[in-house]
Amino acid sequence: MPYLYNTPEDQAEMLSAIGAESIDELFKSIPDELRLNRPLDIPRALGELDLEQHLRELAGRNLHASNAVSFLGGGSYDHFVPAAVDTIGSRSEFYTSYTPYQAEVAQGNLQAMFEYQSLITRLTGLDVSNSSLYDGGSATAEAVLMAVDSTRRSGRVVMAESVHPEYRQTVTTYLANLGVEVVTVGTPEGTVDVAELTAEVNDQTACVVLEHPNFFGALEDAETIAQVAHDAGALMIGVFDPISLGLLKRPGDWGADIAVAEGQSLGTPISYGGPVLGILACTDKLIRRLPGRVVGETTDRRGNPCYTLTMQTREQHIRREKSTSNVCTNQALFALRATVYLSLVGPGGLRDVANLCLQKSRYLADQLDSTSRFELVFNAPTFKEFVVRDKEGAVEALVADAAKEGYLAGIPLGGWYPNLADCMLVCVTEKRTKAQMDALVEVLQTGAAKAAADELIQAGI
Amino acid sequence: MPYLYNTPEDQAEMLSAIGAESIDELFKSIPDELRLNRPLDIPRALGELDLEQHLRELAGRNLHASNAVSFLGGGSYDHFVPAAVDTIGSRSEFYTSYTPYQAEVAQGNLQAMFEYQSLITRLTGLDVSNSSLYDGGSATAEAVLMAVDSTRRSGRVVMAESVHPEYRQTVTTYLANLGVEVVTVGTPEGTVDVAELTAEVNDQTACVVLEHPNFFGALEDAETIAQVAHDAGALMIGVFDPISLGLLKRPGDWGADIAVAEGQSLGTPISYGGPVLGILACTDKLIRRLPGRVVGETTDRRGNPCYTLTMQTREQHIRREKSTSNVCTNQALFALRATVYLSLVGPGGLRDVANLCLQKSRYLADQLDSTSRFELVFNAPTFKEFVVRDKEGAVEALVADAAKEGYLAGIPLGGWYPNLADCMLVCVTEKRTKAQMDALVEVLQTGAAKAAADELIQAGI
Amino acid sequence: RDTKLIFDLSRPGCRGAVLPDCDVPSAEPSSLLPASMLADAPPAMPEVTEPQVVRHFVNLSQLNMSVDTHFYPLGSCTMKYNPKRNERAAAMPGFAEVHPYQPEETKQGMLEMLYEMQEILKEISGLEACSLQPAAGAHGELAALLVAAAYFKDIGEERKKVLVPDNAHGTNPASAAMAGFEAVTVKTNIDGGVDMEDFHAKLDDTIAVFMITNPNTVGIFESNMQKLADEVHARGGLIYLDGANMNAILGITRPGDFGADMQHYNPHKTFSGPHGGGGPGAGPICVTGKLAPYLPGPVVEKESTGSDEAYFKLVNPEKSIGKVRAFFGNTGVLLRAYAYIRTHGPQGLREVSENAVLNANYLLAKVKHFLPVPQGERCMHEFVATVSKLKAEKGITAMDIAKRLLDYGFHAPTVYFPLTVKEAFMIEPTETESKDTLDAFAETLFRITEEDPDLLHDAPHTTSISRPNEVAAARNPCLACM
Amino acid sequence: RDTKLIFDLSRPGCRGAVLPDCDVPSAEPSSLLPASMLADAPPAMPEVTEPQVVRHFVNLSQLNMSVDTHFYPLGSCTMKYNPKRNERAAAMPGFAEVHPYQPEETKQGMLEMLYEMQEILKEISGLEACSLQPAAGAHGELAALLVAAAYFKDIGEERKKVLVPDNAHGTNPASAAMAGFEAVTVKTNIDGGVDMEDFHAKLDDTIAVFMITNPNTVGIFESNMQKLADEVHARGGLIYLDGANMNAILGITRPGDFGADMQHYNPHKTFSGPHGGGGPGAGPICVTGKLAPYLPGPVVEKESTGSDEAYFKLVNPEKSIGKVRAFFGNTGVLLRAYAYIRTHGPQGLREVSENAVLNANYLLAKVKHFLPVPQGERCMHEFVATVSKLKAEKGITAMDIAKRLLDYGFHAPTVYFPLTVKEAFMIEPTETESKDTLDAFAETLFRITEEDPDLLHDAPHTTSISRPNEVAAARNPCLACM
């Protein structure tokens, strides 16, 4: 075994020091009848070369953002990751260390997490950020728990149907046994009708959950909705797209008390949806309700500035069942990647990325809308995603056919929104080119432009 | 520009500190008539995303060892590179540092080079190794210069025709103006005829250069030939394949005074033949003639063991035109990779790699030999390469056709050996599988098994 | 050392990234989006160049101890070596760039790998069903407890009590509370085993789940395991196995065989996924057949096709609790675990546990003479020593020794956990460390116990900082550079 | 620190790699190969595991200063930032795994990149032909001098004299000797310029080549450049430009325009290819038209095809000197250089030189008050200060200051080069460093000059080792662990 050091001689010597006859003797506390007296029925061992060939074979049977042209979004985005992000993220000292329990030998991680928290507060316009959660979905659920806890209102949680369906499912799952009602406000026009939502928000409402830009890519009247929530004494939870903040007002600026996001766009690979990065920031008032790890600045014994895990009395290892959350391991490595990403792009780069997404997605939306087969479904302005209807009502087949041509065209919406069964969600990031978009329009109309696609893929355009 | 820090404000401040009006003023020592008064006529700047897309497009137009099945060798080999080699080779502290002029802040590089030198002496069975040269070809030329210099014989150098033709060309180029005759002993049977060689070695012969296993993959009677050289007072220079030493006697053991090799097989990518790794080791007697950097163990001011560049009085920055060589920058990073590679595989792994090459190449040789179209050309035993003749005499076309099917079948030999114009050199490393070899035999016979090839490539088999 | 923050390096106009020109007709954002929604300016990110960013973070990295640089015997965290081949695999675009909402037929390789992981995890646990969705061990606990809640609801039983030993990880009671249960603590003995008297006092027909860590957090295989499981089952309850300590028992005993109905794995511990400075991990769960319908979904199923190749599809369990996160799961971590498991095979995995336990017992044997180990002479993959004697005699605390170890180039063990052992000093060497390293560590530990207590109180002495003021940090939190 | 060698970790039976089983019929090696040629056992490589190897080398790495961690103003070496996108490009299998002997039509992307590099290098140098073959700057010198020799031989002129200024890099005379020429030293002035009197004394009709570094190694643009070139040309000689200092003049002036007939580039310096702890570099050369036929080959030519895409082919120059190495050249280094040049474009490359020169002049302005700079008030991309005054006054040497800088977290400048300046202290900041860094460096330098000389003689104090005994090392060389 390439990772085991003990030779038979070592083992003998060690057993002798222990005073045991055999390794088996070390396991004698496990009763025989509980032992597995056969080898595990799992595949045989592979050397590194065999393993790599096996994994390449598996990987070779997947389409992905490098061998296909992808217009998939829906919370997981093909944004460009600068090489320097990989350089830092693959530093041994970052990825083979653990939670910074010993601050003296973890100042690298701690300072990076402090910088992450600082970047997130600046990004969101809120006062504090934790040092990451699992993903956007569970971060939304944690935010709802914070709201229920801090408002002491366990009556209801109001969510817009335009919030990512899997985030809503996650919230529902988390609340299943806590006696809180989840009310979902429909968004048949693609965005929240403020009056309808207002009708559902009452004095037992812990929070309103809104995504902006929403799952359909559309912009919500977030400012007004936040006012509705606050008027009822509820907290406003805003789910945001970090990239959109290159152009849009920040959640803290439009009234969110808690802002949560999927941070994968900030330098983390898509990786089939995980591991990714849950972002959560909130106002100062909610600081003691924060879930997860938090890093604070302090001074050391010698009076030097330094960083340490702090406010641990919120946490499960001290507070156990009374903790703000059970989160222990988070996604530190991707918080680091986000820190590097945001540092590299800076304000100007973030704005450029956002603007390219806006311009390009608008171009593709217009192109599709001008075909005879497709039409845009909603009127609200969109940021980088939009919903189109296939007038021929064959969206699943269309997507499957496009995949055969090397295009991941969009996400069919029928599974989550039966009324949108003939629709798909299309996303355009800064990586897509005009040539690719024009080719997609062609492919979706003709269903047969394989040659062109191959050329574009190979050309990396 | 992403790598430039000075803002216009910085520049103004700095110019003021300098006492200059403008940046242009700093260049006033360059006469106007020598200035380029137009922008360089080179392509426009690309951002990182554009650049990556452009380079992917270029890369996408090349066959390579991952999208084709390669049987190419000839001094550049598709051996497996363990992932840990990349991990170490991509450490910032290794690849962004330079020649260890300040030993105190370069002990990492210095110790690694000392370990490299130690590994190479153990690998070759010789006393000393330098810390790398450019490649196998120039290392061979440097060895010849050492021999000419140390024997004080500038009459002739005797080389076997079975030495890599480009190594021989390099030697010839290096010797062009030094008045040394290069005598090449033909190897029509694939290996040196000892009697013929003996006839060419005289008392003015500085060295005999032999490759073993040779360019054709065949084993030479190295021990006897070394004796011939030594009997004439000449030095024996052995060109070796590091991988072969998992099984074969070491150059130092069969009588080489200087052993040189292309070290790319030891963990360095093929990279179109460069940058790679020139290995050179020699006997103690030749130590003061060593070209290139050498690291030695010593103690520091405090008496602690440490490493430093040493014997620098051989070198050009001190000895100028009297130096042993002009080599300054060498290939430290690949010497490091070789060090990691050899440490990982260890003696057992090196033997396994060598044995897999032997067994698999013999399998393919037998399979091809048993077809009606091909025959093995030479009788000498081979290690991992062999020469086959296309009885239909269309080897260039065959190779081109196989490439279209995704197979890099072999290296046509006619360009170097007119008498082998209908032959090609085929190489099999441990990465090739039986399925790939069987498919190659099929492709070469039928010229049409594209589907099969595609499957295998995709399957990574 | 340089203590500048990335913000301190910022200078207006600097920039580390240049984006492409827009290749489609472009309009002012204000003409495309409502002006009221636009920010006046982008957020105040630092303005720095790529060389600055790289040097800043490379230098920061060197302030960390890590498995690749140091022995890291952090108890309960299984800081084993993180194989580099796993990282290479995870970087393959065919895994790293697969989108969660791609059509099934375009990701068969991914689904096959995930299916195989389900099968492997079921076999290792001896349980019948698996969900790969949870993102970390604690998340797995929560998911499994939600499964249990759904099960009881479905069969019409009102059960709220979750028993948790007092030496359990804090995540256990926290997860129980999040899932809507009431966590009740059960006492444990000196060897970490469940106090049977207290157990019996608290066990009744309202029990939903007994959450047990086995081997327990003291590193001992629970001697009453069978009995505990039988009694809980007899009362209609379920056994939850906290899988944090699976590294001790791979291929030797299986949770399903010793009574567990549910368990999570920590692939970043047991199966070498790197710890990432605090994540990502993953928390796949396995459960018995009767709980399978409630698992979070989707799970991967294999469908025979006529041809050689099977077809893999995503299916939601019949009565699924729903999702505990977006998308499928922490695939990238699971892939590394898969690579690790495939590197070892059946015999290799068993050897992992054998050597993990051997290394721990060896270290115990070397250490017990000067650092008492209340649990006795033997352990599984880790053990808990106590510094209370030294504290009483010389005023040296577990924290003192931990900090002093840093000076000698060793990461500290886990201290003050479990809470049931005074001045706990919890050492887990893992199987990827050599006898030489263990010897050096034991010698250093001994040397430290002989040192001047004052030297220890002020330790560490060689690190960039020493003993942060944690009270001040918590009292007046400064959590961001505004 | 741990000073174990990898051999010290070896234990028989350990192993870091497992190879695949043989999938073809297998025979004993002794039945396939002559027994006399087989070794009794494989060579005595260390027997260690992957975790040991990784920890060993990661720890070694941290003992180095590097550009990614420290300011590295090593004069004449252009230690600029090494962009990470270049490394990503070089790792693409479509570049990293292309074989040198593949059919031309299967590597058109590679050949196009190399062709473009030839064109770009020609344009930057203002010369007419390019060979990418040489593996490093010194190798380029040798190759170009061999070209010159072939040219003279071809036109029937017997010329052996190569003039080399006394402040040139040692590679110049060494290369001249290797190429069969006789190197003759020409004196230089205080500002590094060629002493015209000495030049005239040594210039005669036997001159083959005048090797000049311009900007010279003192960091000054040679004031008599045009005159020198004219006179050498008038005598039938050739001008060779050592391209080590190209970072000062990109897009500003071109060697071909100021009289050079040949030059090499150091892409690992000028074009950001990493230095790799001492290589690999590359040493492409450009020459005037009349020398083109003698270049080492092959070179890449572009062929118009009927279609949109051109076809790129490998051609050997008509009267080529042959090869100076195997295969094409250091493609991987050239690719990084290509990525760098494409990142900058025409304006960007000019800004590189402008800022390199600005940074050097700024540092000169900050330093000259306490560290005399004999060359005067201005420089190009680097300058040479002298410590001789301090040596005379306080006994502080250039080496003392260099060593003491290490304590403050700065790599030392180049010392004792060029030999023409006493106690030379040669500083090249490069354009990728910030004003803040330059300020901190200048302040530290000043502080050091004010420190107790004894503190400096014993420096460095904070590094793992201090001042190796180089005399002992050279006298009794220990070059390997046997």
Short mmCIF file of N, CA and C in Angstrom, two decimals, chain A residues 110 113-121 127-131 282 284 287-288 290 293-298 307-311 314, chain C residues 473-474 476-482:
data_model
loop_
_atom_site.label_atom_id
_atom_site.label_comp_id
_atom_site.label_asym_id
_atom_site.label_seq_id
_atom_site.Cartn_x
_atom_site.Cartn_y
_atom_site.Cartn_z
N LEU A 110 -6.61 31.40 9.29
CA LEU A 110 -7.44 32.34 10.05
C LEU A 110 -7.47 33.71 9.37
N MET A 113 -9.59 33.53 6.34
CA MET A 113 -11.03 33.51 6.67
C MET A 113 -11.51 34.89 7.13
N PHE A 114 -10.65 35.60 7.84
CA PHE A 114 -11.01 36.96 8.25
C PHE A 114 -11.16 37.85 7.00
N GLU A 115 -10.29 37.66 6.06
CA GLU A 115 -10.39 38.42 4.81
C GLU A 115 -11.65 38.03 4.04
N TYR A 116 -11.94 36.74 4.07
CA TYR A 116 -13.18 36.27 3.43
C TYR A 116 -14.39 36.96 4.07
N GLN A 117 -14.45 36.93 5.38
CA GLN A 117 -15.58 37.56 6.08
C GLN A 117 -15.67 39.04 5.73
N SER A 118 -14.51 39.68 5.64
CA SER A 118 -14.49 41.10 5.31
C SER A 118 -15.01 41.34 3.90
N LEU A 119 -14.56 40.48 2.97
CA LEU A 119 -15.01 40.63 1.58
C LEU A 119 -16.51 40.42 1.48
N ILE A 120 -17.02 39.44 2.21
CA ILE A 120 -18.45 39.14 2.13
C ILE A 120 -19.28 40.28 2.73
N THR A 121 -18.80 40.87 3.80
CA THR A 121 -19.57 42.00 4.34
C THR A 121 -19.55 43.17 3.35
N ASP A 127 -23.24 43.58 8.02
CA ASP A 127 -22.22 43.85 9.03
C ASP A 127 -21.28 42.68 9.29
N VAL A 128 -21.83 41.47 9.30
CA VAL A 128 -20.99 40.32 9.64
C VAL A 128 -21.27 39.14 8.72
N SER A 129 -20.25 38.34 8.58
CA SER A 129 -20.35 37.12 7.78
C SER A 129 -19.73 36.00 8.59
N ASN A 130 -20.27 34.80 8.45
CA ASN A 130 -19.54 33.68 9.04
C ASN A 130 -18.47 33.24 8.04
N SER A 131 -17.77 32.17 8.37
CA SER A 131 -16.66 31.80 7.50
C SER A 131 -17.01 30.69 6.52
N CYS A 282 -25.12 38.82 7.79
CA CYS A 282 -26.31 39.37 8.47
C CYS A 282 -25.96 40.70 9.14
N ASP A 284 -25.60 43.28 12.36
CA ASP A 284 -24.96 43.18 13.68
C ASP A 284 -25.88 42.60 14.74
N ILE A 287 -25.80 38.86 15.28
CA ILE A 287 -24.46 38.28 15.35
C ILE A 287 -24.39 37.04 16.24
N ARG A 288 -25.08 37.06 17.36
CA ARG A 288 -24.99 35.92 18.29
C ARG A 288 -25.82 34.72 17.82
N LEU A 290 -25.50 33.71 14.61
CA LEU A 290 -24.79 33.18 13.44
C LEU A 290 -24.54 31.69 13.57
N ARG A 293 -18.65 28.54 11.88
CA ARG A 293 -17.42 29.12 12.39
C ARG A 293 -17.34 30.62 12.10
N VAL A 294 -16.72 31.34 13.02
CA VAL A 294 -16.47 32.76 12.82
C VAL A 294 -15.05 33.06 13.30
N VAL A 295 -14.35 33.85 12.54
CA VAL A 295 -12.99 34.23 12.90
C VAL A 295 -12.99 35.70 13.33
N GLY A 296 -12.28 35.98 14.42
CA GLY A 296 -12.21 37.35 14.90
C GLY A 296 -10.77 37.82 15.03
N GLU A 297 -10.61 39.13 14.98
CA GLU A 297 -9.29 39.70 15.20
C GLU A 297 -9.10 39.94 16.70
N THR A 298 -7.91 39.71 17.18
CA THR A 298 -7.60 40.00 18.57
C THR A 298 -6.10 40.25 18.68
N TYR A 307 -5.45 36.45 14.66
CA TYR A 307 -6.81 36.00 14.37
C TYR A 307 -7.07 34.68 15.09
N THR A 308 -8.34 34.49 15.46
CA THR A 308 -8.69 33.27 16.17
C THR A 308 -10.15 32.95 15.91
N LEU A 309 -10.50 31.68 16.02
CA LEU A 309 -11.92 31.32 16.03
C LEU A 309 -12.56 32.01 17.22
N THR A 310 -13.75 32.51 17.05
CA THR A 310 -14.34 33.23 18.17
C THR A 310 -15.84 32.97 18.28
N MET A 311 -16.42 33.51 19.32
CA MET A 311 -17.84 33.32 19.63
C MET A 311 -18.21 31.84 19.59
N ARG A 314 -21.53 29.91 20.76
CA ARG A 314 -22.69 29.63 19.91
C ARG A 314 -22.67 28.19 19.44
N ALA C 473 -11.52 38.58 22.10
CA ALA C 473 -12.06 38.36 20.76
C ALA C 473 -13.56 38.10 20.81
N ALA C 474 -13.99 37.34 21.80
CA ALA C 474 -15.39 36.97 21.89
C ALA C 474 -16.24 38.08 22.49
N ASN C 476 -15.68 41.47 22.38
CA ASN C 476 -15.86 42.56 21.41
C ASN C 476 -15.48 42.05 20.03
N PRO C 477 -16.38 41.32 19.43
CA PRO C 477 -16.00 40.66 18.18
C PRO C 477 -15.63 41.65 17.08
N CYS C 478 -14.47 41.46 16.51
CA CYS C 478 -14.08 42.20 15.30
C CYS C 478 -13.98 41.15 14.20
N LEU C 479 -15.00 41.07 13.39
CA LEU C 479 -15.14 39.95 12.45
C LEU C 479 -14.86 40.34 11.00
N ALA C 480 -14.56 41.60 10.79
CA ALA C 480 -14.31 42.03 9.41
C ALA C 480 -13.53 43.32 9.39
N CYS C 481 -12.80 43.50 8.31
CA CYS C 481 -12.11 44.77 8.06
C CYS C 481 -13.05 45.61 7.22
N MET C 482 -13.67 46.58 7.84
CA MET C 482 -14.72 47.34 7.15
C MET C 482 -14.13 48.44 6.27
#
